[in-house]
Coordinates of C-alpha atoms in Angstrom, one line a residue:
M11 CA 238.5 14.9 2.2
V12 CA 239.0 16.7 -1.1
G13 CA 235.5 17.9 -0.7
A14 CA 236.7 20.5 1.9
L15 CA 239.2 21.8 -0.6
V16 CA 236.5 22.1 -3.3
G17 CA 234.2 23.8 -0.9
D18 CA 236.8 26.4 0.0
L19 CA 237.5 27.1 -3.7
A20 CA 233.8 27.2 -4.5
A21 CA 233.3 29.8 -1.8
W22 CA 236.0 32.0 -3.4
T23 CA 234.3 31.5 -6.8
Y24 CA 230.9 32.5 -5.3
E25 CA 232.4 35.7 -4.0
Y26 CA 234.2 36.7 -7.3
D27 CA 232.2 35.0 -10.1
R28 CA 228.7 34.1 -9.2
G29 CA 227.7 32.8 -12.7
L30 CA 230.7 30.4 -12.8
F31 CA 229.9 29.2 -9.3
F32 CA 226.3 28.1 -10.2
R33 CA 227.5 26.7 -13.5
Q34 CA 230.3 24.5 -12.2
L35 CA 231.3 25.6 -8.6
V36 CA 235.0 26.2 -9.5
A37 CA 237.1 27.1 -12.5
D38 CA 238.3 24.3 -14.8
D39 CA 241.7 24.0 -13.3
G40 CA 241.1 25.9 -10.0
V41 CA 244.2 28.1 -10.6
D42 CA 242.3 31.4 -10.4
A43 CA 240.8 30.7 -7.0
K44 CA 242.8 31.7 -3.9
L45 CA 243.5 29.1 -1.3
S46 CA 242.4 30.2 2.1
A47 CA 244.0 29.2 5.4
Y48 CA 241.6 26.3 5.6
S49 CA 242.8 24.7 2.3
K50 CA 246.4 25.2 3.3
A51 CA 245.7 23.5 6.7
L52 CA 244.0 20.6 4.9
L53 CA 246.9 20.2 2.5
N54 CA 249.4 20.4 5.4
A55 CA 247.6 17.6 7.3
A56 CA 247.3 15.4 4.1
S57 CA 250.9 16.0 3.2
Y58 CA 252.2 14.7 6.5
N59 CA 249.8 11.9 6.9
L60 CA 249.1 10.5 3.4
L61 CA 252.4 10.9 1.6
I62 CA 255.4 8.7 2.3
C63 CA 257.7 11.7 1.9
P64 CA 256.0 14.9 3.2
W65 CA 256.7 18.0 1.1
I66 CA 256.5 21.0 3.3
H67 CA 255.2 22.0 6.7
V68 CA 253.4 25.3 7.3
E69 CA 252.3 26.5 10.7
P70 CA 248.7 27.6 11.1
E71 CA 247.9 31.3 10.2
M72 CA 247.2 33.3 13.3
P73 CA 243.7 34.9 13.6
T74 CA 243.2 38.3 12.0
T75 CA 239.7 39.7 12.9
N76 CA 238.5 36.6 14.8
K77 CA 239.6 33.3 16.2
D78 CA 237.3 31.2 14.0
C79 CA 240.0 31.1 11.3
Y80 CA 242.5 29.6 13.6
V81 CA 240.1 27.0 15.0
G82 CA 238.8 26.3 11.5
Q83 CA 242.3 25.2 10.5
W84 CA 242.3 22.8 13.3
V85 CA 239.0 21.4 12.0
M86 CA 240.7 20.7 8.7
W87 CA 243.1 18.4 10.5
Q88 CA 240.2 16.6 12.0
I89 CA 238.8 15.9 8.6
V90 CA 242.0 14.1 7.6
A91 CA 241.9 12.3 10.9
A92 CA 238.4 11.1 10.1
W93 CA 239.6 9.5 6.9
K94 CA 242.6 8.0 8.6
D95 CA 240.6 6.6 11.5
R96 CA 242.8 8.4 14.0
S97 CA 242.3 11.1 16.6
E98 CA 245.9 12.2 16.5
L99 CA 247.9 13.0 13.3
N100 CA 251.6 13.3 12.5
A101 CA 253.1 16.8 12.7
M102 CA 249.9 18.4 13.9
P103 CA 250.6 22.0 15.2
S104 CA 249.8 22.9 18.8
F105 CA 246.4 24.4 18.5
V106 CA 244.9 25.9 21.5
T107 CA 241.4 24.5 21.9
G108 CA 238.6 24.4 24.5
K109 CA 235.4 22.5 25.3
Q110 CA 233.6 23.8 22.2
E111 CA 236.5 22.8 19.9
F112 CA 236.7 19.4 21.6
Y113 CA 233.1 18.7 20.7
A114 CA 233.5 20.1 17.2
G115 CA 236.5 17.9 16.4
R116 CA 234.7 14.8 17.8
F117 CA 231.6 15.6 15.8
V118 CA 233.5 16.0 12.5
R119 CA 235.5 12.8 13.0
Q120 CA 232.5 10.7 13.9
L121 CA 230.1 12.1 11.3
I122 CA 232.6 11.6 8.4
R123 CA 233.5 8.1 9.6
S124 CA 229.8 7.1 9.7
L125 CA 229.0 8.6 6.3
R126 CA 232.0 7.1 4.5
N127 CA 231.0 3.7 5.9
G128 CA 227.5 3.8 4.4
A129 CA 225.4 5.3 7.2
T130 CA 222.4 7.4 6.3
K131 CA 222.2 11.0 7.3
S132 CA 219.8 10.2 10.1
E133 CA 221.9 7.3 11.3
A134 CA 225.0 9.5 11.4
Y135 CA 223.1 12.3 13.2
Y136 CA 221.5 10.2 15.9
S137 CA 224.6 7.9 16.5
T138 CA 227.1 10.7 17.0
F139 CA 227.5 11.3 20.7
S140 CA 225.8 14.5 21.9
F141 CA 225.4 15.9 18.4
E142 CA 221.6 15.7 18.4
D143 CA 221.3 17.3 21.9
L144 CA 223.7 20.2 21.2
S145 CA 222.3 20.9 17.8
K146 CA 218.8 21.4 19.4
T147 CA 220.0 23.7 22.1
W148 CA 222.8 25.7 20.3
K149 CA 221.7 29.0 18.7
W150 CA 223.4 28.3 15.4
K151 CA 220.4 29.3 13.2
T152 CA 220.1 32.9 14.6
E153 CA 223.7 34.0 15.1
K154 CA 224.5 36.7 12.4
S155 CA 227.7 38.3 13.8
E156 CA 230.6 38.2 11.4
E157 CA 233.1 37.8 14.2
N158 CA 233.6 35.0 16.7
I159 CA 230.5 33.0 15.7
G160 CA 232.0 29.9 17.3
I161 CA 233.2 26.7 15.6
L162 CA 230.1 24.7 16.7
T163 CA 227.9 27.1 14.9
Y164 CA 229.9 26.5 11.7
I165 CA 229.7 22.7 12.3
F166 CA 225.9 22.8 12.7
R167 CA 225.4 25.1 9.7
A168 CA 227.6 22.9 7.5
W169 CA 225.7 19.8 8.6
D170 CA 222.4 21.5 7.9
S171 CA 223.6 22.5 4.4
F172 CA 224.5 18.8 3.8
Y173 CA 221.4 17.4 5.4
R174 CA 219.0 19.4 3.3
A175 CA 221.0 18.7 0.0
F176 CA 220.7 15.9 -2.5
D177 CA 224.3 15.8 -3.8
F178 CA 227.7 17.5 -3.4
T179 CA 226.8 20.5 -5.6
S180 CA 223.6 21.4 -3.8
T181 CA 225.4 21.1 -0.4
I182 CA 227.8 23.8 -1.4
H183 CA 224.9 25.9 -2.8
N184 CA 223.3 25.7 0.6
A185 CA 226.5 26.4 2.5
V186 CA 227.3 29.8 0.9
K187 CA 223.9 31.2 1.9
W188 CA 224.9 31.3 5.6
P189 CA 226.4 34.5 7.1
G190 CA 229.8 34.6 8.5
D191 CA 232.9 32.9 7.0
K192 CA 231.6 31.2 3.9
H193 CA 234.9 29.5 3.2
L194 CA 234.8 27.7 6.6
T195 CA 231.1 26.7 6.2
A196 CA 231.6 25.5 2.7
A197 CA 234.7 23.6 3.5
I198 CA 233.2 21.7 6.4
A199 CA 229.9 21.1 4.4
G200 CA 232.0 19.9 1.5
A201 CA 233.8 17.4 3.8
F202 CA 230.4 16.0 4.9
A203 CA 229.1 15.8 1.3
D204 CA 232.3 14.2 0.0
A205 CA 232.0 11.4 2.6
M206 CA 228.6 10.4 1.3
Y207 CA 228.4 11.7 -2.4
G208 CA 232.0 11.9 -3.5
C209 CA 233.3 15.2 -5.1
E210 CA 235.2 14.4 -8.3
I211 CA 232.3 15.5 -10.4
S212 CA 229.8 18.4 -9.9
Y213 CA 226.4 17.4 -11.4
I214 CA 224.4 20.6 -12.2
K215 CA 220.6 20.9 -12.3
K216 CA 219.1 21.8 -15.6
K217 CA 218.3 25.4 -14.6
Y218 CA 222.0 26.1 -13.9
A219 CA 223.6 24.0 -16.6
K220 CA 224.9 25.6 -19.8
G221 CA 226.2 23.6 -22.7
S222 CA 225.8 20.0 -23.8
E223 CA 227.0 18.3 -20.6
P224 CA 225.1 18.9 -17.3
Y225 CA 228.2 18.1 -15.2
H226 CA 231.7 19.3 -14.6
R227 CA 234.8 17.2 -13.7
F228 CA 237.1 18.9 -11.2
N229 CA 240.6 19.2 -12.4
I230 CA 242.3 20.5 -9.3
N231 CA 245.3 18.2 -9.1
V232 CA 247.6 21.2 -10.1
I233 CA 246.4 23.0 -6.9
S234 CA 248.9 21.3 -4.7
E235 CA 252.0 21.7 -6.9
N236 CA 251.1 25.4 -7.7
N237 CA 251.1 26.1 -4.0
G238 CA 254.3 24.4 -3.0
Y239 CA 253.1 20.9 -2.1
H240 CA 253.9 17.6 -3.6
H241 CA 252.5 17.4 -7.2
A242 CA 250.6 14.2 -6.5
L243 CA 249.1 15.3 -3.1
V244 CA 245.5 15.9 -4.3
M245 CA 245.5 12.7 -6.3
E246 CA 246.7 10.8 -3.2
M247 CA 243.8 12.4 -1.3
F248 CA 241.3 11.3 -4.0
N249 CA 242.8 7.7 -4.0
H250 CA 242.7 7.5 -0.2
S251 CA 239.1 8.5 -0.1
K252 CA 238.2 6.0 -2.8
N253 CA 239.9 3.1 -0.9
A254 CA 238.4 4.2 2.5
R255 CA 234.8 4.6 1.3
T256 CA 232.8 1.3 1.4
F257 CA 230.4 2.1 -1.5
Y258 CA 230.2 3.7 -4.9
P259 CA 229.2 7.4 -4.5
K260 CA 226.4 9.3 -6.2
N261 CA 228.4 12.1 -7.7
N262 CA 230.6 9.6 -9.6
A263 CA 227.6 8.0 -11.2
L264 CA 226.8 10.8 -13.8
T265 CA 223.1 10.3 -13.5
N266 CA 220.6 13.1 -13.2
V267 CA 219.7 15.0 -10.1
E268 CA 216.2 16.2 -11.0
L269 CA 213.2 15.6 -8.8
H270 CA 211.5 12.2 -9.1
T271 CA 208.2 10.8 -8.0
W272 CA 209.1 7.4 -6.7
L273 CA 206.6 4.6 -7.5
P274 CA 206.6 1.4 -5.3
V275 CA 206.5 -1.8 -7.3
M276 CA 206.1 -5.5 -6.5
N277 CA 209.2 -7.0 -5.0
I278 CA 209.8 -10.1 -7.1
F279 CA 213.3 -10.5 -5.8
E280 CA 212.4 -10.8 -2.1
N281 CA 213.3 -14.5 -1.8
I282 CA 216.8 -14.1 -3.4
S283 CA 219.5 -13.9 -0.7
F284 CA 223.0 -12.4 -0.7
S285 CA 226.0 -13.1 1.5
D286 CA 228.0 -10.4 3.3
E287 CA 230.7 -10.6 0.6
E288 CA 228.1 -10.2 -2.1
H289 CA 226.5 -7.3 -0.3
K290 CA 229.9 -5.6 -0.1
S291 CA 230.4 -6.1 -3.8
I292 CA 227.0 -4.6 -4.6
L293 CA 227.8 -1.5 -2.6
L294 CA 231.2 -1.2 -4.4
S295 CA 229.7 -1.4 -7.8
A296 CA 232.1 -0.6 -10.6
P297 CA 231.9 2.5 -12.7
T298 CA 229.9 2.2 -15.9
G299 CA 231.6 1.9 -19.3
W300 CA 231.6 -0.2 -22.5
D301 CA 231.8 -3.4 -20.6
C302 CA 229.6 -2.3 -17.7
R303 CA 226.6 -0.5 -19.0
Y304 CA 224.4 -0.5 -15.8
G305 CA 225.6 0.9 -12.5
L306 CA 224.6 1.1 -8.8
Y307 CA 225.3 3.8 -6.2
L308 CA 224.4 4.2 -2.6
D309 CA 222.7 7.4 -1.4
D310 CA 221.3 7.8 2.1
G311 CA 220.4 4.2 2.5
W312 CA 219.0 3.6 -1.0
I313 CA 220.8 1.7 -3.8
Y314 CA 220.1 3.5 -7.1
V315 CA 220.1 1.7 -10.5
Y316 CA 221.1 3.8 -13.5
R317 CA 222.5 3.7 -17.1
S318 CA 223.9 6.5 -19.3
H319 CA 222.7 9.4 -17.2
V320 CA 219.2 7.8 -16.8
L321 CA 218.0 7.0 -13.3
I322 CA 215.9 3.8 -13.6
G323 CA 214.9 2.8 -10.0
R324 CA 216.1 2.2 -6.5
F325 CA 215.9 -0.4 -3.7
Q326 CA 217.1 -1.0 -0.2
M327 CA 218.8 -4.1 1.3
Q328 CA 218.0 -5.6 4.7
K329 CA 220.0 -8.2 6.7
L330 CA 218.0 -11.1 8.1
E331 CA 219.7 -14.1 9.7
E332 CA 223.2 -13.5 8.2
Q333 CA 221.8 -13.0 4.7
W334 CA 220.9 -9.8 2.8
F335 CA 217.6 -9.3 0.9
I336 CA 216.3 -6.7 -1.6
I337 CA 213.4 -4.7 -0.1
N338 CA 211.3 -1.6 -1.2
P339 CA 211.9 -1.6 -5.0
Q340 CA 210.7 1.7 -6.6
L341 CA 210.6 3.1 -10.1
S342 CA 211.9 6.6 -11.0
G343 CA 209.3 7.2 -13.6
E344 CA 211.9 7.3 -16.5
M345 CA 211.9 3.6 -17.4
P346 CA 209.3 0.8 -17.1
F347 CA 209.3 -2.1 -14.7
K348 CA 210.9 -4.6 -17.1
S349 CA 213.8 -2.2 -17.8
F350 CA 214.2 -1.8 -14.0
C351 CA 214.5 -5.6 -13.5
I352 CA 216.9 -6.1 -16.4
A353 CA 219.0 -3.2 -15.1
I354 CA 219.3 -4.7 -11.6
G355 CA 220.3 -8.1 -13.1
N356 CA 222.9 -6.6 -15.4
A357 CA 224.3 -4.2 -12.8
L358 CA 224.8 -7.1 -10.4
Y359 CA 226.5 -9.3 -13.0
E360 CA 228.5 -6.6 -14.9
G361 CA 229.5 -4.2 -12.1
C362 CA 229.4 -6.4 -9.0
R363 CA 230.3 -9.8 -10.3
V364 CA 227.4 -11.2 -8.3
M365 CA 225.7 -14.0 -10.3
K366 CA 222.5 -15.6 -9.1
S367 CA 220.7 -18.3 -11.0
E368 CA 217.4 -17.3 -9.2
M369 CA 217.9 -13.7 -10.5
N370 CA 218.4 -14.9 -14.1
N371 CA 215.3 -17.1 -14.0
T372 CA 213.2 -14.2 -12.6
L373 CA 214.4 -11.8 -15.3
Q374 CA 213.5 -14.4 -18.0
V375 CA 210.0 -14.7 -16.5
V376 CA 209.6 -10.9 -16.4
E377 CA 210.5 -10.6 -20.0
Q378 CA 207.8 -13.0 -21.0
C379 CA 205.0 -11.3 -19.1
K380 CA 202.3 -9.5 -21.1
Y381 CA 200.2 -8.1 -18.4
F382 CA 202.2 -7.8 -15.1
N383 CA 204.4 -4.7 -15.0
G384 CA 205.4 -4.6 -11.4
E385 CA 202.1 -3.1 -10.1
T386 CA 201.5 -3.8 -6.4
D387 CA 197.8 -4.5 -7.2
V388 CA 195.8 -5.5 -10.3
P389 CA 195.2 -2.4 -12.4
Q390 CA 191.8 -0.9 -11.8
Q391 CA 190.6 -1.3 -15.4
W392 CA 191.3 -5.1 -15.2
K393 CA 189.8 -5.8 -11.7
H394 CA 186.7 -7.6 -13.1
E395 CA 188.0 -8.7 -16.5
I396 CA 189.9 -11.7 -17.9
N397 CA 193.0 -9.5 -18.2
G398 CA 193.0 -9.2 -14.4
N399 CA 193.2 -13.0 -14.2
F400 CA 196.2 -13.0 -16.5
W401 CA 197.8 -10.2 -14.5
Y402 CA 197.4 -12.1 -11.3
G403 CA 198.7 -15.4 -12.8
E404 CA 201.8 -13.7 -14.2
M405 CA 202.4 -11.9 -10.9
M406 CA 202.2 -15.2 -8.9
F407 CA 204.5 -16.9 -11.4
C408 CA 207.1 -14.1 -10.9
K409 CA 206.8 -14.0 -7.1
G410 CA 206.9 -17.7 -6.8
H411 CA 210.2 -17.8 -8.6
M412 CA 209.0 -20.7 -10.8
N413 CA 211.7 -22.4 -12.8
L414 CA 210.8 -21.2 -16.3
Q415 CA 213.2 -23.6 -18.1
K416 CA 211.9 -26.6 -16.3
M417 CA 208.3 -25.6 -16.7
T418 CA 208.8 -24.8 -20.4
G419 CA 210.0 -28.4 -21.0
E420 CA 207.0 -29.8 -19.2
A421 CA 204.6 -27.6 -21.1
E422 CA 206.1 -28.7 -24.4
N423 CA 205.5 -32.3 -23.5
I424 CA 201.9 -31.5 -22.7
R425 CA 201.3 -29.6 -25.9
K426 CA 202.5 -32.5 -27.9
N427 CA 199.5 -34.5 -26.7
Y428 CA 197.0 -31.8 -27.8
R429 CA 194.8 -32.4 -30.8
G430 CA 192.4 -30.5 -33.0
E431 CA 191.3 -27.0 -32.0
K432 CA 193.1 -27.2 -28.7
L433 CA 196.4 -27.8 -30.4
F434 CA 195.7 -25.0 -32.9
A435 CA 195.0 -22.6 -30.1
A436 CA 198.0 -23.7 -28.1
M437 CA 200.4 -23.3 -31.1
K438 CA 199.9 -19.5 -31.0
Y439 CA 202.2 -19.2 -28.1
K440 CA 206.0 -19.4 -27.7
P441 CA 207.2 -22.2 -25.5
E442 CA 207.9 -19.9 -22.5
Q443 CA 204.5 -18.1 -22.8
F444 CA 202.7 -21.5 -23.1
A445 CA 204.4 -22.6 -19.8
I446 CA 203.1 -19.5 -18.1
L447 CA 199.7 -20.0 -19.7
L448 CA 199.5 -23.6 -18.3
Y449 CA 200.4 -22.3 -14.9
I450 CA 197.6 -19.7 -14.9
E451 CA 195.2 -22.4 -16.1
N452 CA 196.1 -24.8 -13.3
L453 CA 196.0 -21.9 -10.8
Y454 CA 192.4 -21.0 -11.6
A455 CA 191.3 -24.7 -12.1
K456 CA 192.1 -25.3 -8.4
W457 CA 189.8 -22.4 -7.3
H458 CA 187.0 -23.0 -9.8
P459 CA 187.2 -26.7 -10.8
Y460 CA 183.7 -26.7 -12.4
D461 CA 184.0 -23.5 -14.4
S462 CA 184.9 -23.3 -18.0
L463 CA 188.4 -22.2 -18.7
D464 CA 188.0 -21.5 -22.4
W465 CA 188.9 -17.9 -21.7
I466 CA 192.5 -19.0 -21.1
Y467 CA 193.3 -18.9 -24.9
C468 CA 192.6 -15.2 -25.0
Y469 CA 196.0 -14.7 -23.4

């Protein structure tokens, strides 16, 4: 819900300091920015519904040039209601609302609830009652009047700003481009983006960033106290959002937001299953640090794997017969396949406390592979060469989840019985590699029992 507050402050910054806006959205402490009636309404709602002892109560500001300001304050209360899972809040002023406002409040509550519970943008859009139908018939794209645009127009424009964005910062960049009350559009858009991405940190694209760090941490806790509210109100709002969200958000991950060309890779984890509790732990991956180097975050249905500002890859999870499975693994182009597999294993263990013996075995196998690097098909240059046989054998070893430790022991017993040149050739390989080599040899011996397999020692 703090995203609405940041969106309002960012709109003020956009109007008075365009360079600062693109560099970090709001000032370091937010003190210079003026709170609009929307921020005050949001803080009023939070004060009476999050704090044990409310601090102050302020009635809504009456409309000046149009009624959108008055109704917009009512929408801020709906944002808090969405995070509280309630339709009615304590101490809510008596707003006068009509049919349009009824739909607007319902949309805001349902969309935010869906997003903070892990729904994708499309899932939230299509599952919210009447939202799709009205968004297609309402003339929210063409209305340019500064007065009495209508609250549904602001809701649809805010959603569009969020839907076309890739993180919290780009959502606000989109929101301030709309005509009309930029504070209201940015506040509502910020609320949507906060539900999915979080809003404690603004990650800036390279073309906007200045300085050594391409991100900015919002330090707006002083906003509430400086405006007559409880000194811990904003912190309580942050904490409530953290506890009510079912996943670790993108904007807290401190990974890059540049464009990536995603490369599908072989799913060598497809047979590893996870329980509902393990799936929840994966979504709530811990922040990275000294003891947790690799992290995971959820973004629009994809779970991203990262480390130290580097985005390594992503995957999705699908539930089948009460168990969850990894599907659609993809590389970001910044790190190779082996690094991606290692990152998944470490992130599950360090950040999620999910330990799978099958996962550990698969990672050990991947580390030993010399030819297979996650490709979905044999590389073109190896299709008719011995290297292609080695690639295929390693791929089958990985996908089959062969027990490397067990097969290494068996391979060592076999190697002890070798003599002469065969022993000399076999001794070139580490025990784990020799186990994979024997697997490849047996694999091709079944298909071509009368062919010479002397090529196997070119591995």
